[in-house]
Short mmCIF file of C-alpha atoms and ligand atoms in Angstrom, two decimals:
data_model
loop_
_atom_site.label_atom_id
_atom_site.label_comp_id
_atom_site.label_asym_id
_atom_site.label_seq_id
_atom_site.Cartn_x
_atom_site.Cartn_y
_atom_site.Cartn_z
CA UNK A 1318 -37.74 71.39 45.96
CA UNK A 1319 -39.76 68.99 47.67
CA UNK A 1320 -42.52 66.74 48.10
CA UNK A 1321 -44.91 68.15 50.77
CA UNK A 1322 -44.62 65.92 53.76
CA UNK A 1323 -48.11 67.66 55.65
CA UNK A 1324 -49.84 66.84 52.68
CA UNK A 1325 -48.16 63.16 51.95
CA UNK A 1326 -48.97 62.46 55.32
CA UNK A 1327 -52.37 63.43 55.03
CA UNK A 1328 -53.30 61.39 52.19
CA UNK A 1329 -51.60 58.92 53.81
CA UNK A 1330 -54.01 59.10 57.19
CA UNK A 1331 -56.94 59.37 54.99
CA UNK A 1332 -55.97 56.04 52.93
CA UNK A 1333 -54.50 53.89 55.71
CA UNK A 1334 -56.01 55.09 58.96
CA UNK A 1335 -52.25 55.26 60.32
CA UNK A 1336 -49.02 57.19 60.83
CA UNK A 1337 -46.19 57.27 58.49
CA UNK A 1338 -42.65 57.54 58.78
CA UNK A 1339 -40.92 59.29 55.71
CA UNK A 1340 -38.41 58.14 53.80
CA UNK A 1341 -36.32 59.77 50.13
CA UNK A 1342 -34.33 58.75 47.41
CA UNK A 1343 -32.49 61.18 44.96
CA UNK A 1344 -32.83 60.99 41.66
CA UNK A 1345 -29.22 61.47 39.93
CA UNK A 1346 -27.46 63.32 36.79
CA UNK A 1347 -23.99 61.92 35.41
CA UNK A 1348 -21.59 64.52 35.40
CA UNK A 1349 -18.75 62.47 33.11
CA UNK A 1350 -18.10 59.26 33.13
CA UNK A 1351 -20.41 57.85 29.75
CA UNK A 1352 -20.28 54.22 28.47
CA UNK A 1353 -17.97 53.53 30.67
CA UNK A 1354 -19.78 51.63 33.79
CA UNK A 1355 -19.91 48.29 31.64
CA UNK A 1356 -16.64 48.57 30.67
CA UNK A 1357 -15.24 48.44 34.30
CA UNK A 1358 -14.23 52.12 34.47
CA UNK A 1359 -15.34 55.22 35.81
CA UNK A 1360 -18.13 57.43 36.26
CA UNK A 1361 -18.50 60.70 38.36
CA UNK A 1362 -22.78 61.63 39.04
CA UNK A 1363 -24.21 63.62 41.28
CA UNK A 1364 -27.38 63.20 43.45
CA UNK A 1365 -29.73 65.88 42.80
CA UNK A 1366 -32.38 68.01 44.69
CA UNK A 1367 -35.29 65.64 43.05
CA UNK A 1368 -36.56 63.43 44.91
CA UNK A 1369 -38.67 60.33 45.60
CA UNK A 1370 -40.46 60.54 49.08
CA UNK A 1371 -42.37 57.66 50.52
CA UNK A 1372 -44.64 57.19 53.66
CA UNK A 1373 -44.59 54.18 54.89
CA UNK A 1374 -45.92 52.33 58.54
CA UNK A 1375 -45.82 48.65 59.43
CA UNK A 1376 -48.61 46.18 58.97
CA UNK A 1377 -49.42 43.39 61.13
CA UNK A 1378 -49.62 41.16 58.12
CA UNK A 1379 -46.64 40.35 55.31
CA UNK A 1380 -48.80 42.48 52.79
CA UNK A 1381 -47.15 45.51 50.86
CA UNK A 1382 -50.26 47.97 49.59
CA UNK A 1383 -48.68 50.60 47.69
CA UNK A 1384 -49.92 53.77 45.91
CA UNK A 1385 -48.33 56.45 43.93
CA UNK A 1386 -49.92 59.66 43.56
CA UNK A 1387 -47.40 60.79 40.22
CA UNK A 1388 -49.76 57.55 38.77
CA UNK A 1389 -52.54 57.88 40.56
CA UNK A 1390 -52.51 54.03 40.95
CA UNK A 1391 -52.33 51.42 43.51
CA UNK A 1392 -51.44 48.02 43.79
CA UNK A 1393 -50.63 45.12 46.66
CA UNK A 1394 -48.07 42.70 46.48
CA UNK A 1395 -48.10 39.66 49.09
CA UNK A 1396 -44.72 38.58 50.56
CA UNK A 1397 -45.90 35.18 51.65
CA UNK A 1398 -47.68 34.52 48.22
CA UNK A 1399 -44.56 33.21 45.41
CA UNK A 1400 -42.93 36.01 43.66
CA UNK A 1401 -44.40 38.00 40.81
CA UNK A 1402 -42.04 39.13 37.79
CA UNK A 1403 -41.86 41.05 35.00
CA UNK A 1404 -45.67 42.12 35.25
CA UNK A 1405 -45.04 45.20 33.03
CA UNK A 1406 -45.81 47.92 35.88
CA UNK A 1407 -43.72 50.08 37.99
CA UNK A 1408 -45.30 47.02 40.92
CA UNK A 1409 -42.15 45.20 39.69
CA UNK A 1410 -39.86 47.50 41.07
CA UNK A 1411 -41.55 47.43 44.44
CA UNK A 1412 -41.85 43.46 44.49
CA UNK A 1413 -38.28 43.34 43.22
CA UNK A 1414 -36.76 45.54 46.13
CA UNK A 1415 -38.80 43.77 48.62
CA UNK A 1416 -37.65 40.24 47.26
CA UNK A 1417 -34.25 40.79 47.11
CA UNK A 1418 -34.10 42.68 50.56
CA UNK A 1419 -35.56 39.02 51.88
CA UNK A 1420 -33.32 37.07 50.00
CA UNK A 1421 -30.49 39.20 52.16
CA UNK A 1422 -31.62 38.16 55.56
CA UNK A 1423 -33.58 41.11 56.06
CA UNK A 1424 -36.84 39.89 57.21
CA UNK A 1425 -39.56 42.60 55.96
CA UNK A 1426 -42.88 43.48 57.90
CA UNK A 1427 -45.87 44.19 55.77
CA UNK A 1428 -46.52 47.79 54.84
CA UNK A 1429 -48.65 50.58 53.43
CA UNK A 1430 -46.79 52.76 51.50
CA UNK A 1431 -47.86 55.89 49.57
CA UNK A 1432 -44.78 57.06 47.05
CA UNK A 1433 -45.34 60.39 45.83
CA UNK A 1434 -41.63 61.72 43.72
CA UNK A 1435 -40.72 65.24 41.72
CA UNK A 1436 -38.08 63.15 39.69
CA UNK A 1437 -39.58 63.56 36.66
CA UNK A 1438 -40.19 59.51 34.57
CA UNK A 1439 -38.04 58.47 31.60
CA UNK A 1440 -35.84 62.17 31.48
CA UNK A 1441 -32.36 60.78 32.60
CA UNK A 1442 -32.76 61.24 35.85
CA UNK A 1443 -33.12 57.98 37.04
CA UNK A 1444 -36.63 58.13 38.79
CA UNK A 1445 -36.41 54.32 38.86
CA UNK A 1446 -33.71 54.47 40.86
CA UNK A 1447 -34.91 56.73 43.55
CA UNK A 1448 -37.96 54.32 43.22
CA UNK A 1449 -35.79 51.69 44.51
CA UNK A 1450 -33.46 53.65 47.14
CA UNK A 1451 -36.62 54.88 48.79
CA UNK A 1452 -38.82 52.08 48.92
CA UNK A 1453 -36.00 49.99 49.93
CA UNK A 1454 -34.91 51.59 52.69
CA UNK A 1455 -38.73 52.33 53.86
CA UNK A 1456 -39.37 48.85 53.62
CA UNK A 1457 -36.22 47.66 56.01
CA UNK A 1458 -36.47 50.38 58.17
CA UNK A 1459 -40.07 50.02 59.23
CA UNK A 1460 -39.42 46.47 59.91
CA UNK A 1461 -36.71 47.68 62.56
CA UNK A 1462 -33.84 46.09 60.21
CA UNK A 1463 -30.95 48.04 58.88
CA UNK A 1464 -29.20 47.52 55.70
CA UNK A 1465 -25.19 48.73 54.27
CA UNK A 1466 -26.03 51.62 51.45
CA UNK A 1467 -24.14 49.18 49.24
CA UNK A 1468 -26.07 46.41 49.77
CA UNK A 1469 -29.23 48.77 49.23
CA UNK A 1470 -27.94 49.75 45.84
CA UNK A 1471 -27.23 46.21 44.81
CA UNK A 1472 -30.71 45.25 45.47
CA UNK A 1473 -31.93 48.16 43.54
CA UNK A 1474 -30.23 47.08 40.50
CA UNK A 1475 -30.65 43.46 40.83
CA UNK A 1476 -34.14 44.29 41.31
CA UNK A 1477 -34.28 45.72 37.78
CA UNK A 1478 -32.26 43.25 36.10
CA UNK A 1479 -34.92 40.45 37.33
CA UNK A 1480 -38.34 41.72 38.43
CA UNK A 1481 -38.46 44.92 35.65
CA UNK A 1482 -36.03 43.10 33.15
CA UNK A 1483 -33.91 46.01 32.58
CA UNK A 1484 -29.91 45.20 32.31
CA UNK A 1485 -28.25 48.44 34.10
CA UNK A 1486 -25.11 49.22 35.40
CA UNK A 1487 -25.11 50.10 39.24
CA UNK A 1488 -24.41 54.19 38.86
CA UNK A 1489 -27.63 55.01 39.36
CA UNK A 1490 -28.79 52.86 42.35
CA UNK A 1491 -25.02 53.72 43.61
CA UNK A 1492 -25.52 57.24 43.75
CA UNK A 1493 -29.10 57.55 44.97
CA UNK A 1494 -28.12 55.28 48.32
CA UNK A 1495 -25.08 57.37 48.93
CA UNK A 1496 -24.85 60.66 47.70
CA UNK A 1497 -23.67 63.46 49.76
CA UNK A 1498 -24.66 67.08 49.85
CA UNK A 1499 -22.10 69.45 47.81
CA UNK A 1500 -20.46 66.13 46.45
CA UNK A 1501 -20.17 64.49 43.35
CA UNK A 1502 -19.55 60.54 43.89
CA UNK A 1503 -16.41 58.74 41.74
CA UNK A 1504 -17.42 55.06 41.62
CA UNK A 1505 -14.88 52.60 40.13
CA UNK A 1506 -17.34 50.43 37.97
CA UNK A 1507 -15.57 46.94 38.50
CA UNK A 1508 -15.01 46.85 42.20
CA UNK A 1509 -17.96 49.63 43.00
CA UNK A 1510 -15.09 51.90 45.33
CA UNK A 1511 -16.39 55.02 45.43
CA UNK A 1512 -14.64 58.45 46.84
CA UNK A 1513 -17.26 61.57 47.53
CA UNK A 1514 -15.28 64.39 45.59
CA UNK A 1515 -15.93 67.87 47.05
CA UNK A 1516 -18.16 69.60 44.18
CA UNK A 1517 -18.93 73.55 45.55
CA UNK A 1518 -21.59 75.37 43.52
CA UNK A 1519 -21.32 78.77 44.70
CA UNK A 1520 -20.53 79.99 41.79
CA UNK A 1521 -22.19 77.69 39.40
CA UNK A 1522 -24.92 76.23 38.96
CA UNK A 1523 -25.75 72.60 36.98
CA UNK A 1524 -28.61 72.92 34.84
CA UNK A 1525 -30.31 69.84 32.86
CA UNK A 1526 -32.22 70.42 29.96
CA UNK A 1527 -34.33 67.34 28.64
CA UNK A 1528 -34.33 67.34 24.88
CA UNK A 1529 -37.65 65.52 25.74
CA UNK A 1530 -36.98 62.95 22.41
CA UNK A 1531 -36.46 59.17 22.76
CA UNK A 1532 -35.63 57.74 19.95
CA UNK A 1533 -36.11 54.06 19.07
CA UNK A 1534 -32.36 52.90 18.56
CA UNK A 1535 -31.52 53.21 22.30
CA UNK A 1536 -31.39 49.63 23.35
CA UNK A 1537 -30.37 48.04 19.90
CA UNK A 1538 -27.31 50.59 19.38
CA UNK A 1539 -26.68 49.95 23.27
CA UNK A 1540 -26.40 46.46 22.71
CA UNK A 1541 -24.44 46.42 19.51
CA UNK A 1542 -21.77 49.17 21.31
CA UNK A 1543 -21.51 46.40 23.92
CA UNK A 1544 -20.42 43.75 21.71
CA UNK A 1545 -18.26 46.51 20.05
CA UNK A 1546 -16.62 46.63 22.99
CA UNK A 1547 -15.99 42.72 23.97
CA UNK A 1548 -14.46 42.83 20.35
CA UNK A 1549 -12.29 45.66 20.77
CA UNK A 1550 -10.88 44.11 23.73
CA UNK A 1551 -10.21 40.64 22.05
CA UNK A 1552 -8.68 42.10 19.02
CA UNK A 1553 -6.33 44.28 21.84
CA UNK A 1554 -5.26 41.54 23.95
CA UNK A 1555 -2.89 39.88 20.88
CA UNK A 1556 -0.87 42.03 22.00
CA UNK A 1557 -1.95 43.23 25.80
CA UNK A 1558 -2.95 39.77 26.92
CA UNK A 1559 -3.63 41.17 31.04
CA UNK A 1560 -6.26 43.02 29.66
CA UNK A 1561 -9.85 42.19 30.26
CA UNK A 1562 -11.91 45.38 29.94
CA UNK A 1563 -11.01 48.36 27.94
CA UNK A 1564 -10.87 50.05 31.34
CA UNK A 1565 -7.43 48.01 31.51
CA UNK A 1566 -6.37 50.03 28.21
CA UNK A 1567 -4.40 53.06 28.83
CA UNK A 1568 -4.13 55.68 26.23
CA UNK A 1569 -0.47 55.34 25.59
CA UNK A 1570 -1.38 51.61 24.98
CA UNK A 1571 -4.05 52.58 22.61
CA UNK A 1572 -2.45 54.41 20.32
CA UNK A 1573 0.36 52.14 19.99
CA UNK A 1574 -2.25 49.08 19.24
CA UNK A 1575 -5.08 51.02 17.37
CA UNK A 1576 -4.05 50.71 14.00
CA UNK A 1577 -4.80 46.79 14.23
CA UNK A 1578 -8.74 47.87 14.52
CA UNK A 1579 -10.94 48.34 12.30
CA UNK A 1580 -12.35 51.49 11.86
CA UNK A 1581 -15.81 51.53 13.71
CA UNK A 1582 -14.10 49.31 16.64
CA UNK A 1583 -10.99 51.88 17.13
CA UNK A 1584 -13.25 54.71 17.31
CA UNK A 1585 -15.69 53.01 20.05
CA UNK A 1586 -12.59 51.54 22.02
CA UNK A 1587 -11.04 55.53 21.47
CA UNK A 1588 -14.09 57.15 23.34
CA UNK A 1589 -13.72 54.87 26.42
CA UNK A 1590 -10.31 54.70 26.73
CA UNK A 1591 -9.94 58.38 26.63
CA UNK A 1592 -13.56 58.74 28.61
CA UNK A 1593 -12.15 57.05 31.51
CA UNK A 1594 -8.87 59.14 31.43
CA UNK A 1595 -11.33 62.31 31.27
CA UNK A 1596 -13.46 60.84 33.76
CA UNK A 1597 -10.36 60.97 36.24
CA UNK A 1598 -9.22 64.19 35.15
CA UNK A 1599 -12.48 65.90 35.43
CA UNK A 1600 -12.72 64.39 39.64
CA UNK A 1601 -9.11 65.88 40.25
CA UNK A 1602 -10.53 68.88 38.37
CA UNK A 1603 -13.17 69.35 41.05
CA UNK A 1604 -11.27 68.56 44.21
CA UNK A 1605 -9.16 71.85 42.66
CA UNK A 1606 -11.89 73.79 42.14
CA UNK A 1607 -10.95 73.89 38.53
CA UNK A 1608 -13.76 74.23 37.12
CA UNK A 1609 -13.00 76.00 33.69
CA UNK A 1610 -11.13 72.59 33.49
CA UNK A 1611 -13.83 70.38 34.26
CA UNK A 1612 -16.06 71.85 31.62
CA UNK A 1613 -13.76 71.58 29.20
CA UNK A 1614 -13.59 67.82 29.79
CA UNK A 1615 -17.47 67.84 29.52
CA UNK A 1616 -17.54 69.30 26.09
CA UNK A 1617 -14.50 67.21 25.03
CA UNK A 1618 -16.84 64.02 26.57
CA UNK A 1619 -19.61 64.99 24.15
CA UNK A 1620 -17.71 65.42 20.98
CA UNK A 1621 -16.13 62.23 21.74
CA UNK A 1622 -20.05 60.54 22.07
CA UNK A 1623 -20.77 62.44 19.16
CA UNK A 1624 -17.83 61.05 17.20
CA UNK A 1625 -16.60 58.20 18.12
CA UNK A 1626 -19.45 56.57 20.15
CA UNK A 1627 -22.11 58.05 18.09
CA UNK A 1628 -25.02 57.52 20.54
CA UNK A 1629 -25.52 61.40 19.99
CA UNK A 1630 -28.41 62.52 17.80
CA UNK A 1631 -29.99 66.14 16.49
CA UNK A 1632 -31.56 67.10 19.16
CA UNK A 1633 -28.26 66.37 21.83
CA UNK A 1634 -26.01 68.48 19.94
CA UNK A 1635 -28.53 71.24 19.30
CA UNK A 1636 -28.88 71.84 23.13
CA UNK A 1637 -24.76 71.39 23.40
CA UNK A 1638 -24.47 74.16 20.37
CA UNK A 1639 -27.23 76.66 22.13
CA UNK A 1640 -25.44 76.00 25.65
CA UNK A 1641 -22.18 76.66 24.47
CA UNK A 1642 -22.86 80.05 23.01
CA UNK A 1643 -24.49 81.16 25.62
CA UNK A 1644 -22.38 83.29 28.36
CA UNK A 1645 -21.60 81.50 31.26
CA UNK A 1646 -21.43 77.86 30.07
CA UNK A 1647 -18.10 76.27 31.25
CA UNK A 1648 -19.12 72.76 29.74
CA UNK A 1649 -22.28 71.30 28.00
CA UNK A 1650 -22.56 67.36 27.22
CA UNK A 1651 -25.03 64.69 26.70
CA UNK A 1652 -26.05 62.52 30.25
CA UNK A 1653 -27.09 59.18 30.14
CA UNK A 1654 -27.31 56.44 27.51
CA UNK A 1655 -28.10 58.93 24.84
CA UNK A 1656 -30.09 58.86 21.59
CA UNK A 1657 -32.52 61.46 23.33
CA UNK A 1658 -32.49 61.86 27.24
CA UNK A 1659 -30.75 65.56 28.78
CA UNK A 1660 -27.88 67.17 28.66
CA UNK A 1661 -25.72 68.54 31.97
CA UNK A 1662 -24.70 72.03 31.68
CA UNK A 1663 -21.84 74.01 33.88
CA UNK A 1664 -23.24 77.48 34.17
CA UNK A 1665 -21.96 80.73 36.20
CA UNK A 1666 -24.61 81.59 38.40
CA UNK A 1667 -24.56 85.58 37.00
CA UNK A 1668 -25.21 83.99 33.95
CA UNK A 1669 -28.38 80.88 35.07
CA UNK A 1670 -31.35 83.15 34.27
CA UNK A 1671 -30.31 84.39 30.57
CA UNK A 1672 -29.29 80.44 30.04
CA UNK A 1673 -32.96 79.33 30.94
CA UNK A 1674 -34.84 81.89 29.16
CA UNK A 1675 -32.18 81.03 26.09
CA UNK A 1676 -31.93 77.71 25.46
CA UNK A 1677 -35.30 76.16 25.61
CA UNK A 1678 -36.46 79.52 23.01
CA UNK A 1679 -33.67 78.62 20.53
CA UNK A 1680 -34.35 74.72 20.57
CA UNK A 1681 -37.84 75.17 20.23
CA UNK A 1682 -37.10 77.42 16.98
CA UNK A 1683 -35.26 74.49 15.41
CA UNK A 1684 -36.78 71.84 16.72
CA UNK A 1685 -40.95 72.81 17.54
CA UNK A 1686 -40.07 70.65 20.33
CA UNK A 1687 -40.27 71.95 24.19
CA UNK A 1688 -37.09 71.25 26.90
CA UNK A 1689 -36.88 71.40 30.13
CA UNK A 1690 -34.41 72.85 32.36
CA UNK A 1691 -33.82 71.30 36.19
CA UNK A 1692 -31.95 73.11 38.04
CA UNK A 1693 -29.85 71.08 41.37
CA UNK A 1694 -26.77 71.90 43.29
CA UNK A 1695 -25.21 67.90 44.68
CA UNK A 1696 -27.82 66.34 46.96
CA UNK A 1697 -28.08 63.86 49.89
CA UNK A 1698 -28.35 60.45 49.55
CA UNK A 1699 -31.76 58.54 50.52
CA UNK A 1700 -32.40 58.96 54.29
CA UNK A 1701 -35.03 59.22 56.94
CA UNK A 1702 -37.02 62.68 57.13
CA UNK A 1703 -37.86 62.89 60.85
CA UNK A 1704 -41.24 64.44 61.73
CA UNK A 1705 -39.10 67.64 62.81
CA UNK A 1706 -37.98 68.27 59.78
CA UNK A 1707 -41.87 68.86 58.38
P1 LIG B 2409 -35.79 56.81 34.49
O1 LIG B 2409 -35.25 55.95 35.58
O2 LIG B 2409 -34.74 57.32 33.58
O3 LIG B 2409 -36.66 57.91 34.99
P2 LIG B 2409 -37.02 54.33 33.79
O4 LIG B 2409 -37.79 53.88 32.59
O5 LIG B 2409 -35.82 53.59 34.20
O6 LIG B 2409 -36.72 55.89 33.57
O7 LIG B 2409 -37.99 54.33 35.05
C1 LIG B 2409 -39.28 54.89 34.97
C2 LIG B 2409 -40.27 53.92 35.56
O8 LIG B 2409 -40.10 53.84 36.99
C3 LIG B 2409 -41.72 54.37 35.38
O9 LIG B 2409 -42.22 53.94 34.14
C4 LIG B 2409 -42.40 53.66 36.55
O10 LIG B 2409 -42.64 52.31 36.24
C5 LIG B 2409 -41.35 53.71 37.64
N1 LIG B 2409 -41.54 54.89 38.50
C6 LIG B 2409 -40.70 55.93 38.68
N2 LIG B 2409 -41.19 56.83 39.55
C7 LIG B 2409 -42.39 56.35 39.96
C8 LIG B 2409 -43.41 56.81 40.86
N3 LIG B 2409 -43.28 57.96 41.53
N4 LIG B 2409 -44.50 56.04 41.03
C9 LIG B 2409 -44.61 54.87 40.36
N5 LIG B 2409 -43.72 54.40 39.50
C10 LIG B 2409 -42.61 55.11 39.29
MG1 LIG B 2410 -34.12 54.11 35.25
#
């Protein structure tokens, strides 16, 4: 499952006359853990076999020249010329890594850099992300620099918030730098700890299924369950005044304070109070090997986004419904923001094949609309492929 470094690197000879070093960035699927990151709690993703590879090689000069062959596209971005934002191309990403790296005392050479990724764009997968992780460590490593996987992920997302103009949390950038192989990662949203949980898939396999929809109400509805959320927390604290974030809400607390919400609010506060408790669950689930346990939690995670959070739509629950009559399936949810996007399915391995064949053939019935099914067992975090490993 990988980008073909002989080839990469012969593009890369024929386009810039040089010799690259290689460098990849996972993309990422959220195991449990939804609409909780900007609430301060917890989320529990996993980096996964797709990847983003680039080939990169110092210049003499501060320029970046960039292509990526998914876009067939190039562009160049000059680090002594005054910053560029928010041009409306993936260029932002690369001119916002670069940027912020400087801005941490990591002085950047110039550099050629061909980007070629199988993380599919816009699926929930978080291609922008291994965008990011890989360019940014690419970027600092050909300049002989080195630079803490945290502070790599920060830069990611900061790089997003100002250069793409995207406000997202820091899972995604968080995962991609430091992912381990046969782990899921638990990161603890307001103070970014994070504890590698042991995840073995010997006997199952998780399987992503793109509902390929997007609808329209993605960023409005995210917003508005945002503010939902500041209000929930000021109507709770009349009567738990430490609180600050819902994630400071325990369940017990909740259900002695819920009646003073109004409807809509109590049911959004409900899904992340108990989201964060399944969130937790589902990690000590894992380090047991439970995993009848942990799919549970993933089903009860989706009726709760279903219900309570309603960021769910058709075409989500008709890939949870086909998954979970299908033999084999220990849990089926939504992944990401929602309103379109995949879902993450638990599946014995006996029972992978029959699952593929199934559930894109029943969802295209109802729907006349094609999924796709990835397949990953936990990856590696972004790191250097040496030539040795071609
Ligand atoms: P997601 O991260 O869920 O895949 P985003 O909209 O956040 O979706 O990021 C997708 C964007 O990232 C693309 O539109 C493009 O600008 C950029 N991108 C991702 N992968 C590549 C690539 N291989 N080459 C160039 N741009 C890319
Ligand atoms: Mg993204």
């Amino acid at each position: 499952m990988a980008v073909d470094l002989k080839n990469l690197r012969a593009e890369f000879r024929a386009i810039y006359n040089g010799e690259p070093r290689f460098f990849r960035a996972p993309g990422r699927v959220n195991l449990i853990g939804e609409h909780t990151d900007y609430n301060g709690g917890f989320v529990l993703p996993m980096a996964i076999e797709h990847e983003t590879t680039v080939a990169a090689a110092a210049r003499a000069d501060r320029k970046i020249r960039v292509r990526s062959v998914n876009l067939n596209e190039d562009g160049e971005i000059d680090l002594n010329a005054p910053e560029q934002k928010m041009r409306g191309s993936w260029l932002d990403f690369i001119e916002g890594v670069a940027r912020i790296l400087e801005r941490q005392n990591i002085k950047l050479r110039g550099a050629d850099l061909l980007i070629a990724s199988e993380v599919p764009n816009g699926a929930g997968l978080s291609s922008s992300a291994a965008l990011e992780i890989s360019v940014g460590l690419a970027l600092t490593e050909i300049s002989g620099q080195t630079v803490d996987r945290v502070a790599l992920a920060l830069s990611g997302q900061k790089a997003e918030h100002e250069f793409v103009g995207a406000k997202v949390g820091i899972m995604d950038q968080f995962i991609s730098a430091l992912g381990r192989k046969g782990h899921a990662l638990l990161i603890d949203c307001r103070n970014l700890e994070a504890e590698q949980v042991p995840f073995s898939t010997k006997d199952v396999a998780i399987a992503i299924c793109n509902s390929n929809v997007k609808h329209k109400l993605a960023s409005s509805e995210y917003n508005t369950r945002r503010a939902e959320c500041e209000r929930g927390v000021e109507l709770l604290k009349q009567f738990l005044p430490e609180i600050t974030q819902l994630r400071d809400v325990s369940i017990d607390n909740f259900e002695k304070y819920e009646s003073n919400l109004p409807d809509v609010i109590r049911k959004r506060c409900r899904h992340v109070v108990t989201e964060n408790a399944r969130t937790l669950r589902a990690a000590e689930a894992l380090k047991q090997n439970n995993l009848e346990d942990f799919g549970g939690l993933m089903q009860h995670s989706h009726a709760s986004l279903r219900d309570d959070y309603e960021v769910s739509c058709r075409e989500l629950d008709l890939l949870v419904e086909i998954a979970a009559d299908c033999k084999g399936v220990l849990g089926a949810r939504m992944t990401g923001g929602g309103f379109g996007g995949s879902t993450v399915n638990l599946v014995r391995r006996e029972n992978l094949g029959k699952f593929i064949e199934r559930v894109p053939a029943q969802y295209y019935n109802q729907t006349q609309i094609k999924a796709d099914v990835y397949v990953s067992n936990p990856a590696d975090g972004a790191k250097e492929v040496k030539s040795s490993e071609m």
